[in-house]
PDB file of C-alpha atoms in Angstrom:
ATOM      1  CA  MET A1130       0.000   0.000   0.000  1.00 85.00           C
ATOM      2  CA  LEU A1131       2.920   2.293   0.795  1.00 90.00           C
ATOM      3  CA  ILE A1132       4.521   1.857  -2.588  1.00 93.00           C
ATOM      4  CA  PHE A1133       1.167   2.489  -4.244  1.00 94.00           C
ATOM      5  CA  SER A1134       1.095   5.851  -2.436  1.00 93.00           C
ATOM      6  CA  VAL A1135       4.655   6.612  -3.513  1.00 94.00           C
ATOM      7  CA  PHE A1136       3.727   5.964  -7.130  1.00 95.00           C
ATOM      8  CA  LYS A1137       0.698   8.217  -6.820  1.00 95.00           C
ATOM      9  CA  THR A1138       2.951  11.105  -5.771  1.00 95.00           C
ATOM     10  CA  LEU A1139       5.051  10.506  -8.890  1.00 95.00           C
ATOM     11  CA  THR A1140       2.336  11.055 -11.496  1.00 96.00           C
ATOM     12  CA  ASP A1141       3.411  13.264 -14.400  1.00 96.00           C
ATOM     13  CA  GLN A1142       7.092  12.405 -13.793  1.00 96.00           C
ATOM     14  CA  ARG A1143       9.270  10.603 -16.334  1.00 97.00           C
ATOM     15  CA  VAL A1144       9.992   7.031 -15.222  1.00 97.00           C
ATOM     16  CA  THR A1145      11.672   4.054 -16.854  1.00 97.00           C
ATOM     17  CA  VAL A1146       9.973   0.698 -16.478  1.00 97.00           C
ATOM     18  CA  GLU A1147      11.986  -2.460 -17.075  1.00 96.00           C
ATOM     19  CA  LEU A1148       9.785  -5.443 -17.867  1.00 96.00           C
ATOM     20  CA  LYS A1149      10.435  -9.113 -17.246  1.00 95.00           C
ATOM     21  CA  ASN A1150      10.923  -9.579 -20.985  1.00 93.00           C
ATOM     22  CA  ASP A1151      13.958  -7.252 -20.742  1.00 92.00           C
ATOM     23  CA  LEU A1152      12.173  -4.419 -22.550  1.00 94.00           C
ATOM     24  CA  SER A1153      12.750  -0.963 -21.042  1.00 96.00           C
ATOM     25  CA  ILE A1154      10.142   1.720 -21.609  1.00 97.00           C
ATOM     26  CA  THR A1155      10.482   5.356 -20.584  1.00 97.00           C
ATOM     27  CA  GLY A1156       7.358   7.442 -20.283  1.00 97.00           C
ATOM     28  CA  THR A1157       5.361   9.961 -18.320  1.00 97.00           C
ATOM     29  CA  LEU A1158       3.591   8.243 -15.436  1.00 96.00           C
ATOM     30  CA  LYS A1159      -0.123   8.888 -15.889  1.00 95.00           C
ATOM     31  CA  SER A1160      -1.690   6.604 -13.310  1.00 94.00           C
ATOM     32  CA  VAL A1161      -1.200   3.592 -11.092  1.00 95.00           C
ATOM     33  CA  ASP A1162      -3.683   1.224  -9.456  1.00 93.00           C
ATOM     34  CA  GLN A1163      -3.589  -1.158  -6.503  1.00 93.00           C
ATOM     35  CA  PHE A1164      -1.962  -3.924  -8.605  1.00 93.00           C
ATOM     36  CA  LEU A1165       0.757  -1.427  -9.596  1.00 95.00           C
ATOM     37  CA  ASN A1166      -0.495  -1.570 -13.164  1.00 95.00           C
ATOM     38  CA  ILE A1167       1.020   1.491 -14.810  1.00 96.00           C
ATOM     39  CA  ARG A1168      -0.220   3.902 -17.487  1.00 96.00           C
ATOM     40  CA  LEU A1169       2.530   5.687 -19.398  1.00 96.00           C
ATOM     41  CA  ASP A1170       2.248   8.533 -21.912  1.00 96.00           C
ATOM     42  CA  ALA A1171       4.757   9.694 -24.542  1.00 95.00           C
ATOM     43  CA  ILE A1172       6.662   6.440 -24.377  1.00 96.00           C
ATOM     44  CA  GLU A1173      10.086   5.650 -25.778  1.00 94.00           C
ATOM     45  CA  VAL A1174      11.390   2.116 -26.046  1.00 95.00           C
ATOM     46  CA  LEU A1175      15.048   1.560 -25.263  1.00 93.00           C
ATOM     47  CA  ASP A1176      16.836   0.165 -28.325  1.00 88.00           C
ATOM     48  CA  GLN A1177      14.034   1.111 -30.730  1.00 86.00           C
ATOM     49  CA  ALA A1178      16.001  -0.282 -33.682  1.00 87.00           C
ATOM     50  CA  ARG A1179      15.885  -3.794 -32.238  1.00 89.00           C
ATOM     51  CA  HIS A1180      12.303  -3.479 -31.074  1.00 90.00           C
ATOM     52  CA  PRO A1181      10.269  -1.655 -33.737  1.00 91.00           C
ATOM     53  CA  HIS A1182       7.118  -3.444 -32.556  1.00 90.00           C
ATOM     54  CA  MET A1183       5.863  -0.426 -30.643  1.00 93.00           C
ATOM     55  CA  MET A1184       6.686   2.282 -33.161  1.00 92.00           C
ATOM     56  CA  ALA A1185       3.050   3.371 -33.510  1.00 93.00           C
ATOM     57  CA  VAL A1186       2.342   3.185 -29.774  1.00 94.00           C
ATOM     58  CA  LYS A1187       2.399   6.499 -27.917  1.00 93.00           C
ATOM     59  CA  ASN A1188       0.789   5.531 -24.612  1.00 94.00           C
ATOM     60  CA  CYS A1189       0.404   2.199 -22.938  1.00 96.00           C
ATOM     61  CA  PHE A1190      -0.899   0.172 -20.020  1.00 96.00           C
ATOM     62  CA  ILE A1191       1.651  -2.109 -18.360  1.00 96.00           C
ATOM     63  CA  ARG A1192       0.503  -5.005 -16.205  1.00 95.00           C
ATOM     64  CA  GLY A1193       1.975  -4.693 -12.714  1.00 94.00           C
ATOM     65  CA  SER A1194       2.844  -8.383 -12.545  1.00 94.00           C
ATOM     66  CA  VAL A1195       5.375  -8.141 -15.395  1.00 95.00           C
ATOM     67  CA  VAL A1196       7.343  -5.165 -14.078  1.00 96.00           C
ATOM     68  CA  ARG A1197      10.859  -5.996 -12.921  1.00 96.00           C
ATOM     69  CA  TYR A1198      12.144  -2.521 -12.021  1.00 96.00           C
ATOM     70  CA  VAL A1199      10.926   1.061 -12.116  1.00 96.00           C
ATOM     71  CA  GLN A1200      13.575   3.769 -12.261  1.00 96.00           C
ATOM     72  CA  LEU A1201      12.294   6.789 -10.353  1.00 95.00           C
ATOM     73  CA  PRO A1202      13.465  10.393 -10.488  1.00 94.00           C
ATOM     74  CA  SER A1203      15.372  10.589  -7.174  1.00 93.00           C
ATOM     75  CA  GLU A1204      14.703  14.318  -6.738  1.00 93.00           C
ATOM     76  CA  HIS A1205      10.987  13.568  -6.499  1.00 92.00           C
ATOM     77  CA  VAL A1206      11.227  10.840  -3.860  1.00 93.00           C
ATOM     78  CA  ASP A1207      11.586  11.923  -0.254  1.00 93.00           C
ATOM     79  CA  THR A1208      13.519   8.904   1.028  1.00 93.00           C
ATOM     80  CA  GLN A1209      13.496  10.191   4.606  1.00 95.00           C
ATOM     81  CA  LEU A1210       9.708  10.398   4.554  1.00 94.00           C
ATOM     82  CA  LEU A1211       9.552   6.955   2.961  1.00 94.00           C
ATOM     83  CA  GLU A1212      11.764   5.459   5.686  1.00 95.00           C
ATOM     84  CA  ASP A1213       9.603   7.001   8.405  1.00 95.00           C
ATOM     85  CA  ALA A1214       6.414   5.776   6.768  1.00 94.00           C
ATOM     86  CA  THR A1215       7.901   2.289   6.415  1.00 93.00           C
ATOM     87  CA  ARG A1216       8.785   2.185  10.122  1.00 95.00           C
ATOM     88  CA  ARG A1217       5.343   3.460  11.043  1.00 93.00           C
ATOM     89  CA  GLU A1218       3.672   0.779   8.919  1.00 89.00           C
ATOM     90  CA  ALA A1219       5.919  -1.929  10.389  1.00 90.00           C
ATOM     91  CA  ALA A1220       5.154  -0.740  13.922  1.00 91.00           C
ATOM     92  CA  ASN A1221       1.436  -0.768  13.200  1.00 89.00           C
ATOM     93  CA  SER A1222       1.429  -4.275  11.777  1.00 86.00           C
ATOM     94  CA  ASN A1223       3.415  -5.518  14.818  1.00 85.00           C
ATOM     95  CA  LYS A1224       0.839  -3.987  17.105  1.00 83.00           C
ATOM     96  CA  GLN A1225      -1.972  -5.783  15.335  1.00 77.00           C
ATOM     97  CA  ARG A1226      -0.318  -9.176  15.840  1.00 68.00           C
TER      98      ARG A1226
ATOM     99  CA  MET B 542      -7.295   3.757 -10.819  1.00 54.00           C
ATOM    100  CA  SER B 543      -5.297   2.980 -13.877  1.00 63.00           C
ATOM    101  CA  SER B 544      -7.968   1.388 -16.037  1.00 81.00           C
ATOM    102  CA  LEU B 545      -8.277   0.439 -19.658  1.00 89.00           C
ATOM    103  CA  GLN B 546     -11.363   2.622 -20.137  1.00 88.00           C
ATOM    104  CA  GLY B 547      -9.618   5.036 -22.499  1.00 91.00           C
ATOM    105  CA  TYR B 548      -8.691   2.207 -24.850  1.00 94.00           C
ATOM    106  CA  VAL B 549     -12.172   0.855 -25.590  1.00 95.00           C
ATOM    107  CA  ASP B 550     -13.010   1.033 -29.316  1.00 95.00           C
ATOM    108  CA  ARG B 551      -9.392   1.993 -30.086  1.00 95.00           C
ATOM    109  CA  ARG B 552      -6.894  -0.049 -32.042  1.00 96.00           C
ATOM    110  CA  VAL B 553      -4.453  -1.487 -29.546  1.00 96.00           C
ATOM    111  CA  LEU B 554      -1.313  -3.571 -29.533  1.00 96.00           C
ATOM    112  CA  LEU B 555      -1.185  -6.432 -27.059  1.00 96.00           C
ATOM    113  CA  VAL B 556       2.166  -7.873 -26.061  1.00 96.00           C
ATOM    114  CA  LEU B 557       1.870 -11.324 -24.512  1.00 96.00           C
ATOM    115  CA  GLN B 558       4.090 -13.242 -22.109  1.00 95.00           C
ATOM    116  CA  ASP B 559       5.411 -15.510 -24.866  1.00 94.00           C
ATOM    117  CA  GLY B 560       6.490 -12.477 -26.912  1.00 94.00           C
ATOM    118  CA  ARG B 561       3.606 -12.494 -29.385  1.00 95.00           C
ATOM    119  CA  ALA B 562       2.171  -9.194 -30.592  1.00 96.00           C
ATOM    120  CA  ILE B 563      -1.530  -8.941 -31.424  1.00 96.00           C
ATOM    121  CA  VAL B 564      -3.313  -5.884 -32.794  1.00 97.00           C
ATOM    122  CA  GLY B 565      -7.058  -5.400 -32.689  1.00 97.00           C
ATOM    123  CA  VAL B 566      -9.861  -3.140 -31.590  1.00 97.00           C
ATOM    124  CA  LEU B 567     -10.461  -3.323 -27.839  1.00 97.00           C
ATOM    125  CA  ALA B 568     -14.060  -4.487 -27.465  1.00 96.00           C
ATOM    126  CA  GLY B 569     -14.040  -5.031 -23.715  1.00 95.00           C
ATOM    127  CA  TYR B 570     -12.075  -5.822 -20.584  1.00 95.00           C
ATOM    128  CA  ASP B 571     -12.604  -6.628 -16.913  1.00 93.00           C
ATOM    129  CA  GLN B 572     -11.017  -6.199 -13.477  1.00 89.00           C
ATOM    130  CA  LYS B 573      -8.445  -8.933 -14.111  1.00 90.00           C
ATOM    131  CA  SER B 574      -7.462  -7.223 -17.373  1.00 92.00           C
ATOM    132  CA  ASN B 575      -8.936 -10.061 -19.402  1.00 96.00           C
ATOM    133  CA  VAL B 576      -9.438  -8.477 -22.793  1.00 96.00           C
ATOM    134  CA  VAL B 577     -11.606  -9.029 -25.870  1.00 97.00           C
ATOM    135  CA  LEU B 578     -10.260  -7.836 -29.210  1.00 97.00           C
ATOM    136  CA  SER B 579     -12.307  -7.625 -32.391  1.00 97.00           C
ATOM    137  CA  ASP B 580     -10.844  -7.851 -35.892  1.00 95.00           C
ATOM    138  CA  SER B 581      -7.553  -8.971 -34.390  1.00 97.00           C
ATOM    139  CA  LYS B 582      -4.369 -10.007 -36.170  1.00 96.00           C
ATOM    140  CA  GLU B 583      -1.153 -11.457 -34.863  1.00 96.00           C
ATOM    141  CA  ARG B 584       1.947  -9.710 -36.140  1.00 95.00           C
ATOM    142  CA  VAL B 585       4.693 -12.229 -36.678  1.00 95.00           C
ATOM    143  CA  TYR B 586       8.128 -10.620 -36.798  1.00 93.00           C
ATOM    144  CA  SER B 587      11.153 -12.264 -38.333  1.00 92.00           C
ATOM    145  CA  LEU B 588      14.641 -11.299 -39.455  1.00 92.00           C
ATOM    146  CA  ASP B 589      14.360 -13.041 -42.815  1.00 92.00           C
ATOM    147  CA  GLU B 590      11.168 -11.498 -44.142  1.00 91.00           C
ATOM    148  CA  GLY B 591       8.741  -8.671 -43.456  1.00 90.00           C
ATOM    149  CA  VAL B 592       6.046  -8.777 -40.809  1.00 92.00           C
ATOM    150  CA  GLU B 593       3.356 -11.355 -41.482  1.00 93.00           C
ATOM    151  CA  GLU B 594      -0.175 -10.619 -40.289  1.00 94.00           C
ATOM    152  CA  VAL B 595      -2.194 -13.666 -39.272  1.00 96.00           C
ATOM    153  CA  PRO B 596      -5.919 -12.905 -38.931  1.00 96.00           C
ATOM    154  CA  LEU B 597      -7.404 -14.133 -35.643  1.00 96.00           C
ATOM    155  CA  GLY B 598     -10.858 -12.507 -35.677  1.00 95.00           C
ATOM    156  CA  LEU B 599     -12.615 -12.021 -32.344  1.00 97.00           C
ATOM    157  CA  TYR B 600     -10.159 -12.983 -29.644  1.00 96.00           C
ATOM    158  CA  LEU B 601     -10.296 -13.233 -25.866  1.00 97.00           C
ATOM    159  CA  VAL B 602      -6.981 -12.942 -24.075  1.00 97.00           C
ATOM    160  CA  LYS B 603      -6.613 -13.915 -20.425  1.00 96.00           C
ATOM    161  CA  GLY B 604      -5.253 -11.101 -18.277  1.00 94.00           C
ATOM    162  CA  ASP B 605      -2.413 -13.241 -16.893  1.00 94.00           C
ATOM    163  CA  MET B 606      -0.982 -13.592 -20.407  1.00 95.00           C
ATOM    164  CA  ILE B 607      -0.782  -9.857 -21.039  1.00 96.00           C
ATOM    165  CA  ILE B 608       2.389  -7.837 -20.566  1.00 95.00           C
ATOM    166  CA  LEU B 609       1.374  -4.595 -22.151  1.00 96.00           C
ATOM    167  CA  ILE B 610      -1.472  -2.886 -23.952  1.00 96.00           C
ATOM    168  CA  GLY B 611      -0.579   0.078 -26.134  1.00 96.00           C
ATOM    169  CA  GLU B 612      -2.817   2.462 -28.027  1.00 96.00           C
ATOM    170  CA  ILE B 613      -1.873   2.508 -31.699  1.00 95.00           C
ATOM    171  CA  ASP B 614      -1.516   5.864 -33.424  1.00 94.00           C
ATOM    172  CA  GLU B 615      -3.421   5.076 -36.634  1.00 92.00           C
ATOM    173  CA  ASP B 616      -1.543   7.620 -38.760  1.00 94.00           C
ATOM    174  CA  ILE B 617       1.878   6.295 -37.837  1.00 93.00           C
ATOM    175  CA  ASP B 618       0.698   2.710 -38.184  1.00 91.00           C
ATOM    176  CA  ARG B 619      -0.775   3.320 -41.645  1.00 92.00           C
ATOM    177  CA  SER B 620       2.369   5.048 -42.848  1.00 92.00           C
ATOM    178  CA  THR B 621       4.673   2.185 -41.834  1.00 90.00           C
ATOM    179  CA  ASP B 622       5.121  -0.540 -44.396  1.00 90.00           C
ATOM    180  CA  LEU B 623       5.146  -3.754 -42.370  1.00 88.00           C
ATOM    181  CA  ALA B 624       6.668  -5.657 -45.283  1.00 88.00           C
ATOM    182  CA  THR B 625       9.924  -3.722 -44.888  1.00 91.00           C
ATOM    183  CA  ILE B 626      10.347  -4.306 -41.156  1.00 90.00           C
ATOM    184  CA  ARG B 627      12.853  -6.918 -40.048  1.00 91.00           C
ATOM    185  CA  ALA B 628      12.993  -7.638 -36.345  1.00 90.00           C
ATOM    186  CA  GLU B 629      13.198 -10.452 -33.865  1.00 90.00           C
ATOM    187  CA  GLN B 630      10.089 -11.479 -31.972  1.00 90.00           C
ATOM    188  CA  LEU B 631       9.902  -9.743 -28.612  1.00 91.00           C
ATOM    189  CA  PRO B 632      11.536 -11.913 -25.971  1.00 91.00           C
ATOM    190  CA  PRO B 633       9.270 -14.018 -23.739  1.00 94.00           C
ATOM    191  CA  ILE B 634       9.242 -13.104 -20.070  1.00 90.00           C
ATOM    192  CA  ARG B 635      11.722 -14.611 -17.616  1.00 85.00           C
ATOM    193  CA  TYR B 636      11.248 -14.436 -13.871  1.00 76.00           C
TER     194      TYR B 636
END
């Protein structure tokens, strides 16, 4: 749930998504849902010459389950806040048990 | 919510887990991103010859099989001559 919130704060930023088929796609993050499915606009495929399959595709929906990595713009992630939120969430889930 | 609503009735490209690419008009979808395509064709890429289009008709694709759904810009798609494109199939996914 935490990571979902992080992604929501990153909408309209440029991110690079590496998929489990080794394709890397850079695009403007448009939206995310609870499965971490991702909508990207103005996409560019890394190594377009080798992968011309998506030449005519300008925006896409990526299934969360096939994402390997997402490269985030570090200046837009408050890591301190993220650490604190992670600790808070861990503390809460310990309390519940 | 990052839904597929904006893609209904548009021509889309589906990339599947085994590396296949299917184009068609998005007729419908559900919560699990199961998808129905009408007038769909598989695009078979190879290094030896141009892209071959295999007609599939009305096609239902299970959500688990889907890697990516992209909206096709009709103008760009029309202006590309598939017969001249040489490329490998997209790689299948590896965990």
